[in-house]
Each structure stands twice: as structure tokens, then as C-alpha cells.
Short mmCIF file of C-alpha atoms and ligand atoms in Angstrom, two decimals:
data_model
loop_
_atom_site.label_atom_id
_atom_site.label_comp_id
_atom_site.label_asym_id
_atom_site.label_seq_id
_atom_site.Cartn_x
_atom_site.Cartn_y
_atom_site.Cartn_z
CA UNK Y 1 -16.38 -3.09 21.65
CA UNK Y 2 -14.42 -6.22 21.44
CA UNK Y 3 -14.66 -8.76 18.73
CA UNK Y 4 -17.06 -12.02 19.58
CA UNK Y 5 -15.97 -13.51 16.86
CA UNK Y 6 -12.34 -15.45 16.81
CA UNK Y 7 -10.44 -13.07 14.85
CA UNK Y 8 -8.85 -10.05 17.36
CA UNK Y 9 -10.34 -6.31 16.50
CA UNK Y 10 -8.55 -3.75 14.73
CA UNK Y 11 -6.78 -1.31 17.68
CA UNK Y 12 -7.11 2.01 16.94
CA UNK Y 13 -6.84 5.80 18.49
CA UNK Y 14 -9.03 8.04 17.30
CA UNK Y 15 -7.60 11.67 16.42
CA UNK Y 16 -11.17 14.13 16.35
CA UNK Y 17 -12.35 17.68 16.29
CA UNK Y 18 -15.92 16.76 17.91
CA UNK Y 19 -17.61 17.99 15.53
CA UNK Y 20 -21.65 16.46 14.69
CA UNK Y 21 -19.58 13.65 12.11
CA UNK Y 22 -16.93 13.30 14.86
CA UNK Y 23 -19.32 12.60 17.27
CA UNK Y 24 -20.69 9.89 14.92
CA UNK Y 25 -17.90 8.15 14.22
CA UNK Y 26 -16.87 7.88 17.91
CA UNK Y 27 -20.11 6.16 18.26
CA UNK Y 28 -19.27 3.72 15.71
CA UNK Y 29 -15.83 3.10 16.66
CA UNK Y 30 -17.24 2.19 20.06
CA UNK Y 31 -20.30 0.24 18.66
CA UNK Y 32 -17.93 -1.92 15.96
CA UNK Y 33 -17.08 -5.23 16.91
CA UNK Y 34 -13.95 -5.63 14.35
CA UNK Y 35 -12.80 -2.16 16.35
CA UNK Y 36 -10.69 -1.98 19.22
CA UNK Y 37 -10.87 1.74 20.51
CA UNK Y 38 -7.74 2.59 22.64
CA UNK Y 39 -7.43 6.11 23.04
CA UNK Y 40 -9.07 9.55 21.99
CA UNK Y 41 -7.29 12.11 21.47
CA UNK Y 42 -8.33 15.71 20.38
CA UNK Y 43 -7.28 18.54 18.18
CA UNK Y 44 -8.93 22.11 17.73
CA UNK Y 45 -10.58 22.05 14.51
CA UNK Y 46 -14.39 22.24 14.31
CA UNK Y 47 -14.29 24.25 17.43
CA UNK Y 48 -11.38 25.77 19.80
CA UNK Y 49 -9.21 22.62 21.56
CA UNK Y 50 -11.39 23.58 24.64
CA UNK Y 51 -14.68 22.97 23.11
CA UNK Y 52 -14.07 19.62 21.13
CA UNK Y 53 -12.18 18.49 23.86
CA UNK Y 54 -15.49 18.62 26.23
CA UNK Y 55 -17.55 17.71 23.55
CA UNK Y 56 -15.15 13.95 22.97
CA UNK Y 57 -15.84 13.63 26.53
CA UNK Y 58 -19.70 14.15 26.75
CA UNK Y 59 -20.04 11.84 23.66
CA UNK Y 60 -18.19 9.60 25.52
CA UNK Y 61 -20.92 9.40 28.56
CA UNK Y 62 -23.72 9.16 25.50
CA UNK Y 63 -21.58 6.15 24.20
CA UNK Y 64 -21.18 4.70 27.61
CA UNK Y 65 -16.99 4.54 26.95
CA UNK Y 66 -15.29 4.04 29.88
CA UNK Y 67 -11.84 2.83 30.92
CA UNK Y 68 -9.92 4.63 27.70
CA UNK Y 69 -7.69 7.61 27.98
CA UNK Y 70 -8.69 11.18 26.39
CA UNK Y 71 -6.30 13.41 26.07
CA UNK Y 72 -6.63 17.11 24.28
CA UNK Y 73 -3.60 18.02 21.83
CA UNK Y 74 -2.93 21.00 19.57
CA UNK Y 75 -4.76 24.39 20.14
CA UNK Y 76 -3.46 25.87 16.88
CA UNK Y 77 -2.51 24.63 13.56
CA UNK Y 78 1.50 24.34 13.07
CA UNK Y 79 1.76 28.23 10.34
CA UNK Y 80 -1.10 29.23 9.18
CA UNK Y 81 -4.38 30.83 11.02
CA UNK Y 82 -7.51 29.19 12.88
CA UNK Y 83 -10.05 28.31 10.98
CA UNK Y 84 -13.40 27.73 12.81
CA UNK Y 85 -16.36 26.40 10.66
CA UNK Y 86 -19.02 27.61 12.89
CA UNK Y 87 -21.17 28.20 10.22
CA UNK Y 88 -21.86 24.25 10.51
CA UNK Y 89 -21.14 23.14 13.82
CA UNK Y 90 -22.10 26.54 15.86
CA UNK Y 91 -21.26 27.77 18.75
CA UNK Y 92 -20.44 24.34 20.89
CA UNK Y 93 -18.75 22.46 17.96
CA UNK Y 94 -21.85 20.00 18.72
CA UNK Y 95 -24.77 22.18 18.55
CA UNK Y 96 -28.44 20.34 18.50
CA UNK Y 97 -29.11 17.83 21.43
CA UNK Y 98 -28.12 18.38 25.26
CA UNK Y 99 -24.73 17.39 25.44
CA UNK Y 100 -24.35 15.58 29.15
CA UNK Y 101 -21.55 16.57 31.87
CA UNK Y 102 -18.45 14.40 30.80
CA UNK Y 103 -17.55 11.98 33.26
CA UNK Y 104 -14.43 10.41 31.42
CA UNK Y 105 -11.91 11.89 32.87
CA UNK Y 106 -9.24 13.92 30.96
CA UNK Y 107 -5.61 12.98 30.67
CA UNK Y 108 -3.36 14.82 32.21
CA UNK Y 109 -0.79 14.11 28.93
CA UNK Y 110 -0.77 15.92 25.76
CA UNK Y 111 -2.40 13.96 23.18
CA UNK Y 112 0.84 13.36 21.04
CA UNK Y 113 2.68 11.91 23.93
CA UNK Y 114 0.08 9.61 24.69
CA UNK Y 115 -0.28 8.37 20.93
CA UNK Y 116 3.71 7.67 21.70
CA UNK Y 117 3.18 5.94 24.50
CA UNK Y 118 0.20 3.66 22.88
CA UNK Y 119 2.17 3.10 19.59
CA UNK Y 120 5.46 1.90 21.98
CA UNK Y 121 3.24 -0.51 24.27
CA UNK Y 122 1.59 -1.80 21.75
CA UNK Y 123 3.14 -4.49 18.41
CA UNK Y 124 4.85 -2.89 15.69
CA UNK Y 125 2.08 -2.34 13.15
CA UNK Y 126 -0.70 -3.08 15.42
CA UNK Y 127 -2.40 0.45 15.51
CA UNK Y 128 -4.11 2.06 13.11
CA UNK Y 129 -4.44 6.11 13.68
CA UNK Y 130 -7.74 7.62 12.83
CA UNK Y 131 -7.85 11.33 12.14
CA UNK Y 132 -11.14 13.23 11.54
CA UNK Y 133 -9.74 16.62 12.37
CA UNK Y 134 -7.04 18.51 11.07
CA UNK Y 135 -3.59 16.48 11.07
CA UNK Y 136 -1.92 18.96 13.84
CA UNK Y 137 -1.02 16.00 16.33
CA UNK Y 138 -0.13 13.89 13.85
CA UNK Y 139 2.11 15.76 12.30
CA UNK Y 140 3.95 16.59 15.62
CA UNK Y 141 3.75 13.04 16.27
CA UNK Y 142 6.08 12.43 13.24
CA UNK Y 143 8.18 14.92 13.74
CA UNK Y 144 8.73 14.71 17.75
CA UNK Y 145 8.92 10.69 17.67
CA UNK Y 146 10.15 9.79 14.09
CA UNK Y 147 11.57 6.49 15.61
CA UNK Y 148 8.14 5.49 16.26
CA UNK Y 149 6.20 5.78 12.90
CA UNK Y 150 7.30 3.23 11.35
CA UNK Y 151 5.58 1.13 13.88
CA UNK Y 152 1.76 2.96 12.81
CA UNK Y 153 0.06 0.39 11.57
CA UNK Y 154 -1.18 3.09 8.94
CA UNK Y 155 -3.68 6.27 9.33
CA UNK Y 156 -7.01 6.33 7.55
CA UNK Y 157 -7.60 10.07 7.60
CA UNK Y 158 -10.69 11.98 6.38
CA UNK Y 159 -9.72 14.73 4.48
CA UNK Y 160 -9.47 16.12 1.48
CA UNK Y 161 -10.64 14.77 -1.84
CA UNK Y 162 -9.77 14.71 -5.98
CA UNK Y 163 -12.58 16.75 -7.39
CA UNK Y 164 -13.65 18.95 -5.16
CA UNK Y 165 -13.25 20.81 -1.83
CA UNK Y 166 -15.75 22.34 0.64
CA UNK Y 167 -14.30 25.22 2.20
CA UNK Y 168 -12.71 26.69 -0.93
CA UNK Y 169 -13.27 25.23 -4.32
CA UNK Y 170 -10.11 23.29 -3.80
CA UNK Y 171 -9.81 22.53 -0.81
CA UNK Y 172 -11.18 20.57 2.26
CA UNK Y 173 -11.86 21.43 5.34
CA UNK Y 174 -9.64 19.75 7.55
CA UNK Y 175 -6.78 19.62 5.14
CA UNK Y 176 -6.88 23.64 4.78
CA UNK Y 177 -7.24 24.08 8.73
CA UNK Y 178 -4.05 23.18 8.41
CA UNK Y 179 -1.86 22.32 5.20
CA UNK Y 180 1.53 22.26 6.27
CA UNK Y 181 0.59 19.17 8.64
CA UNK Y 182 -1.40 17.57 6.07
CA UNK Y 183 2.01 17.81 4.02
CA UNK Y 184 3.94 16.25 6.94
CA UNK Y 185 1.63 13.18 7.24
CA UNK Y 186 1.47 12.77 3.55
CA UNK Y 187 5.09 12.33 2.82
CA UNK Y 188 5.92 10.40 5.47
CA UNK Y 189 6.72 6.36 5.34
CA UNK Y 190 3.33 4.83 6.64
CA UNK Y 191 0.52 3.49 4.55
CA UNK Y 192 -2.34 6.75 3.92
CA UNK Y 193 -5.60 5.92 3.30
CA UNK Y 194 -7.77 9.16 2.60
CA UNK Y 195 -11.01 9.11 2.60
CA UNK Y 196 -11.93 12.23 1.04
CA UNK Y 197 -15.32 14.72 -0.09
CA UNK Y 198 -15.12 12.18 -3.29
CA UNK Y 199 -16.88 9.43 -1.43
CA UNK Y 200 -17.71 10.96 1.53
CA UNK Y 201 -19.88 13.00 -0.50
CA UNK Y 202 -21.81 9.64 -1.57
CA UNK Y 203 -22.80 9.11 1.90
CA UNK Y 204 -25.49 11.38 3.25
CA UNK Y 205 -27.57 11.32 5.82
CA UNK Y 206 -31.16 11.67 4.05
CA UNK Y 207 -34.47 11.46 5.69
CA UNK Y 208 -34.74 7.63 4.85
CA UNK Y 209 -31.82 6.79 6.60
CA UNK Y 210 -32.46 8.06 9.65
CA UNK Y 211 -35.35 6.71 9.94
CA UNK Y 212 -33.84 3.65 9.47
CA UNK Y 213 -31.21 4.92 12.65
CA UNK Y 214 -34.09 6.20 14.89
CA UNK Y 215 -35.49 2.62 14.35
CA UNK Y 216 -33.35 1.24 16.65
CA UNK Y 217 -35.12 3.11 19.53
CA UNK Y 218 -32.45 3.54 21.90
CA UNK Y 219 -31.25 6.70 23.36
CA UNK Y 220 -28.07 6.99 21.87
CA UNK Y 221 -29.83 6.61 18.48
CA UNK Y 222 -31.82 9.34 19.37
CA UNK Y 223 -28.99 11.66 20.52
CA UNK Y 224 -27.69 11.10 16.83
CA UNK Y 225 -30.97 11.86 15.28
CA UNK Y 226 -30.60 15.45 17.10
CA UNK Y 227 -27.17 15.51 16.09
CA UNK Y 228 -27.62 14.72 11.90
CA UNK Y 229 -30.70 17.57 12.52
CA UNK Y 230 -28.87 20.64 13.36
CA UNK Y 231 -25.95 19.26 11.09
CA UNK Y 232 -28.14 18.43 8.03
CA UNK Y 233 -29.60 21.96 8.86
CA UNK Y 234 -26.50 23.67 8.21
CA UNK Y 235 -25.80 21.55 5.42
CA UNK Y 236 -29.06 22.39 3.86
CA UNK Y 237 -28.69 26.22 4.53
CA UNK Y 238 -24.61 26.72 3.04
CA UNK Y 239 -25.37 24.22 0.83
CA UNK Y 240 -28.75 23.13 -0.19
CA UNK Y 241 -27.73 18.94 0.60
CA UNK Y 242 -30.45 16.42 1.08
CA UNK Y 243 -29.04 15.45 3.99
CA UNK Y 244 -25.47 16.19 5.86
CA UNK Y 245 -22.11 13.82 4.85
CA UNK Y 246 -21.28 11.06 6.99
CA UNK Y 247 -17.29 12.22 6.16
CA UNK Y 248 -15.57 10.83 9.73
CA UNK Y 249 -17.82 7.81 10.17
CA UNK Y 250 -17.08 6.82 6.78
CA UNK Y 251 -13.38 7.10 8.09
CA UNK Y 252 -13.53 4.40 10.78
CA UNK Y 253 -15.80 2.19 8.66
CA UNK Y 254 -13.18 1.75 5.93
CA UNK Y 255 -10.90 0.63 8.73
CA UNK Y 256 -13.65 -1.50 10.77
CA UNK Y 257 -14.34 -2.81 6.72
CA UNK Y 258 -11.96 -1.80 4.25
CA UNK Y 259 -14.15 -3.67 1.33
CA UNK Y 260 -16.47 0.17 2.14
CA UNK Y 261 -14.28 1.49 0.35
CA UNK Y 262 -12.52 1.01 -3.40
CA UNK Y 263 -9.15 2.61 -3.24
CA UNK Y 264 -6.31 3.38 -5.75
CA UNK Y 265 -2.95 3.67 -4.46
CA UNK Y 266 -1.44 7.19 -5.95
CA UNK Y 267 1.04 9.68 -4.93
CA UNK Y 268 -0.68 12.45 -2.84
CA UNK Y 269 0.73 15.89 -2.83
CA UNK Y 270 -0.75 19.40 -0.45
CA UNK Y 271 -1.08 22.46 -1.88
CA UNK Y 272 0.54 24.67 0.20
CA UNK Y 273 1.29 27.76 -1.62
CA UNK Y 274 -1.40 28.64 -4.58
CA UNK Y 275 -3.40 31.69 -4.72
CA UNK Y 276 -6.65 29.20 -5.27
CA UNK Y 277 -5.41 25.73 -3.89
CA UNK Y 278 -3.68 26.21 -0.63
CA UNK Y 279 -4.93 23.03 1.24
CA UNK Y 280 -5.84 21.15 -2.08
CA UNK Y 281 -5.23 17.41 -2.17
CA UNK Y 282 -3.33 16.20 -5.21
CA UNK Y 283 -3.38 12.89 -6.62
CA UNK Y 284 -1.11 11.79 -9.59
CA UNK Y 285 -3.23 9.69 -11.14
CA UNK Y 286 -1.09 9.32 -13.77
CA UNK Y 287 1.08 7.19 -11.41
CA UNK Y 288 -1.24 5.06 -9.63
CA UNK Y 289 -0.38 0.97 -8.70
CA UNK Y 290 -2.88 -1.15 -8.88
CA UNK Y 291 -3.29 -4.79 -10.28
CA UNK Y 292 -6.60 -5.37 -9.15
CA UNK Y 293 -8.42 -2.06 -8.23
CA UNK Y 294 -7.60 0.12 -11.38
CA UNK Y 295 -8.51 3.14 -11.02
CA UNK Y 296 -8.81 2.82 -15.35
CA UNK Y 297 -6.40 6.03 -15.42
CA UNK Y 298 -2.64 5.48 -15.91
CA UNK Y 299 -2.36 2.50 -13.88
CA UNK Y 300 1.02 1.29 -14.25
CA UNK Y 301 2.41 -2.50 -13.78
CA UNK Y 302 6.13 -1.58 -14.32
CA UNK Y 303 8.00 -3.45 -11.61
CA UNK Y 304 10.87 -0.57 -11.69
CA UNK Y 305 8.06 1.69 -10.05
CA UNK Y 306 8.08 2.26 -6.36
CA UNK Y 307 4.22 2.02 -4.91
CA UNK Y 308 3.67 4.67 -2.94
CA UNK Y 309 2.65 4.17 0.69
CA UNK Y 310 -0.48 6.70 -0.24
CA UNK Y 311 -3.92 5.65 -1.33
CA UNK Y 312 -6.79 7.76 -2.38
CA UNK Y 313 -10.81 6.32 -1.76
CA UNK Y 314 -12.93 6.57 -5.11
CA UNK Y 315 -15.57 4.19 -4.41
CA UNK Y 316 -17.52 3.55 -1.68
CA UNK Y 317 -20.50 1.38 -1.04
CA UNK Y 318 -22.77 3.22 0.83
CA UNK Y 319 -25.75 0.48 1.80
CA UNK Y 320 -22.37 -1.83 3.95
CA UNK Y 321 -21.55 1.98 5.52
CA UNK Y 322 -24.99 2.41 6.63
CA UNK Y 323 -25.56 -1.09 7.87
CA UNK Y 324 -22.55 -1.19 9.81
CA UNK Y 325 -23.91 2.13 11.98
CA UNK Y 326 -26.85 0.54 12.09
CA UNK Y 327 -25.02 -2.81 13.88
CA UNK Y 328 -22.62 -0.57 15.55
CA UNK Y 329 -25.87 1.26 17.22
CA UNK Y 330 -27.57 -1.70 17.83
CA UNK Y 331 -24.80 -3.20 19.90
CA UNK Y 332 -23.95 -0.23 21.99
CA UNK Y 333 -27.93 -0.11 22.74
CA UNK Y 334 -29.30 2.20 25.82
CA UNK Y 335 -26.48 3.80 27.49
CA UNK Y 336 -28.96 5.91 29.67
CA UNK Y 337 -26.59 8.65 29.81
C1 PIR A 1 -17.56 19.48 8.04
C2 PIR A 1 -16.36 19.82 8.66
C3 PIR A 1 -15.87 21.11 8.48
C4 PIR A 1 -16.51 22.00 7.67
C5 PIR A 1 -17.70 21.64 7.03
N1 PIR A 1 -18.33 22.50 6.19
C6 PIR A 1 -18.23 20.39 7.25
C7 PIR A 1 -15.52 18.86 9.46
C8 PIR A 1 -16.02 17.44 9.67
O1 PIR A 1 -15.96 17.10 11.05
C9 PIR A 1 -15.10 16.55 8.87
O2 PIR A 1 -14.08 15.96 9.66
C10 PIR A 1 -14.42 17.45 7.89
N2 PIR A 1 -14.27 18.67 8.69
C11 PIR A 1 -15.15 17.64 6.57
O3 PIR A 1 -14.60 18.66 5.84
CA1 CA A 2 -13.99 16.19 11.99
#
């Protein structure tokens, strides 16, 4: 939704694996008023391409977006194998409420061509790029148009984390799906926000809070209420969690709001070898740059050392996150898909 206030909303494309979280954050990115949603595009990840693909689109007749090109990307991850976590999603890659017919229609343009074409109509820095899926697209992006990332505005990715992972005990889900992207995306020039398992973690939907969601009344609330069940179901099930992570909402809330989130910029390294850590995330905290978010580990003032373009989230403050949902909700009201 477009600002109503003076200052212009934050363009962004949003890069998903729909995906209960996905789903979620689309929602929000729609709902926010400081967010200006210009494209979807989709990468297989929580489900096959297919799948996610159809699911982006349904969410997008529950959301009532219209008028904004989706496009479906990568099918496969760039080496290694598929990884499908239908353990939490199931079957659809949106299991839980009935998902509508999609009536967005779908782009007859790969996805990474049409992130091209946004980031060349559009100001240099101008665009941030969301991913919530594995970086696939983005990765190709980089490599297939590496005149035009300098002109990203930055990408606030969920992934990874610097304590723990969730699919191995290293690593992350969408970083593992598929490392040698992540490694791609990491190195290259543009500012990297991740938002990670360390604060995503922080940020569960508990029984309180969605009360506090199915409050609002509307139908679109509801759809999300059926949504965080089957999701907080799984989560409950693998791994006994009060309630499931918000991981890719909390994504395009540190871009709608970046005070969410408390970040330290670091060098961040993938794991792509290791017989335990393929797909771990690894920040040098003994390098980080901050003068006024420490991280209160090896933060460094020299002005002979380079800050890197890479930043890692370690805080987050989860009552802003859940009120701006709540707004975001609000705002988009009945959609009466
Ligand atoms: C969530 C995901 C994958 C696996 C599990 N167990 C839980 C998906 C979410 O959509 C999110 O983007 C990221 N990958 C979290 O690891
Ligand atoms: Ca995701």
C-alpha cells in the first residue's frame, strides 16, 4: 500500500518460497504503508517452483494485490540437491486454510529477468530485494546482470543465523537449500542485511498473539489464523515451539522499520564444504564496525578497516514487529477473496 504520509514508501520485490511465513510476509508487505510492493517473484524452496508459484498467486487474491507482476524463477538450486521441508509446510507448501483460485496473472518472464528489468526502470539505489526463500534468483541475478547490482538498493534476506540452524545443527533452512547461492549474494558489493533464526527465533507466534491478529475480524486475518495453525502444528510436533517463527515477516518489517531490528555490521562467510556445516552462516565477529550499535564483541574503530557491506540482526524488538502486522492487517481489511 502506498504511503499517506509525505515521505515516499520503500520499493521493494519480494523474492518467496510460499511457504505459511511467506505467505505472511506478503501480507504485510502489501498491508505496510512505508512499503511499496513492485514485483513478486518466486523460487522453489518450501515446495517445488510449481507449487509456491500458485501458492504467491492465491495469497495474492487473499491480499487483494492486483496490478503487480509475478513471475516464477529457479526450479532447482544452482549444485547441490532439492531440499523440500514438507515436514512443515506439507504437501501444498501452504497447507491449513482453502487456498482460493489465483487470479493474478503469471508473467510470462523468468523471475530474474524481470528483477533486471525493475532494478533498470527504476533509480539507482531505489529497490530494496527481499528474499524469504533460498537465494537461487538472486544469485543468477548477480551473476547474469553484474552491471546492475550495484544499483540494489540492498537485500534484507531471511536466512541463516549465528548460533544456531534448523535443518542441521548448523545450518538454516534456506541458506542450506542452497549454499553456493547464499555464497554468491554474500560476497557480492551490495549492503546484506540477514535476518537470521537468532532473532527470528524471538518472534513466535503464541496463542496470545493471535488472538490479538484474529481481533481484527477480517477475513484475511482469519486466513492467517488457519495459516499460523497448521504451521505452529508442525512447529510444535518437530520441535515442541510455543508457537511457529514469524522468520520472513520479520524480514520485510526490518525493511518497512529498520529500528525492529539491532544489527552489527560483520563479515559473513557460507559454509560450503564441512562434513557438519555445509550451509552454516559465519559471522566474524571479531571484525565487526560499529560506532553506535556494538555488538560488545571485537568492535573495531580503526579507520584503516574496510566496513563490510554485510550486517548480521542480533536484536529485535518483538512488541514494534507484532504491532506493525497488526496495522499492516488492519489496513488491508476484508478483501472478500
Ligand atoms: C521454515 C522454513 C523451512 C524449514 C522450516 N523448518 C521452517 C522456511 C521459511 O519459509 C523461512 O523462509 C525459512 N525457510 C526458515 O528456515
Ligand atoms: Ca520462506
Amino acid at each position: 500500500m502506498n504511503a499517506d504520509s509525505t515521505s515516499p514508501a520503500q520499493k521493494i520485490i519480494l523474492d518467496c518460497d510460499p511457504g505459511h511465513d511467506d505467505a505472511i510476509a506478503m501480507l504485510l508487505a502489501h498491508g505496510n504503508p512505508n512499503l511499496e510492493l513492485l514485483a513478486v517473484t518466486t523460487v522453489a524452496g518450501n515446495q517445488t517452483l510449481e507449487k509456491v508459484t500458485t501458492n504467491a498467486r492465491a495469497v495474492a487474491r487473499v491480499a487483494g494485490i492486483t496490478g503487480i507482476p509475478f513471475a516464477a524463477g529457479a526450479s532447482r538450486p544452482l549444485v547441490g540437491p532439492q531440499l523440500i521441508p514438507d515436514e512443515i509446510h506439507g504437501d501444498s507448501g501452504l497447507d491449513g486454510p482453502q487456498l482460493p483460485e489465483p487470479s493474478v496473472p503469471l508473467e510470462d518472464i523468468h523471475a530474474v529477468n524481470l528483477i533486471a528489468q525493475i532494478i533498470s526502470e527504476n533509480e539507482p539505489g531505489s529497490v530494496v530485494i527481499i528474499p524469504t526463500g533460498s537465494l537461487t534468483n538472486i544469485a543468477l541475478f548477480a551473476r547474469m546482470y553484474p552491471q546492475l547490482v550495484e544499483r540494489v538498493g540492498g537485500i534484507t534476506l531471511m536466512g541463516g543465523g549465528h548460533h544456531t540452524g534448523n535443518m542441521t545443527p548448523a545450518a538454516e533452512f534456506n541458506i542450506l537449500a542452497d549454499p553456493e547461492a547464499a555464497a554468491i549474494v554474500f560476497e557480492e558489493s551490495w549492503p546484506v542485511t540477514m535476518v537470521g533464526l537468532d532473532v527470528t527465533h524471538q518472534v513466535l507466534a503464541v496463542p496470545e498473539r493471535m488472538d490479538q491478529l484474529k481481533a481484527i475480524g477480517t477475513d484475511v486475518a482469519q486466513f492467517i489464523a488457519e495459516l499460523v495453525e497448521f504451521f505452529g502444528a508442525s512447529y510444535m510436533k518437530e520441535r515442541n515451539y510455543p508457537g511457529p517463527p514469524m522468520h520472513d515477516p520479520l524480514a520485510v518489517a526490518a525493511v518497512a522499520d529498520p529500528s525492529i531490528l539491532r544489527t552489527v555490521r560483520a563479515p559473513i562467510y557460507v559454509e560450503t564444504q564441512g562434513q557438519h556445516a555445509r550451509g552454516q552462516t559465519i559471522v566474524d565477529f571479531r571484525r565487526t564496525w560499529s560506532h553506535n550499535d556494538p555488538s560488545g564483541l571485537g568492535v573495531t574503530d580503526d579507520p584503516d578497516f574496510e566496513a563490510p557491506n554485510t550486517a548480521v540482526a542480533v536484536d529485535v524488538d518483538a512488541e514494534k514487529f507484532w504491532d506493525l502486522l497488526v496495522d499492516a492487517l488492519t489496513r488491508i481489511g476484508n478483501t472478500n477473496f
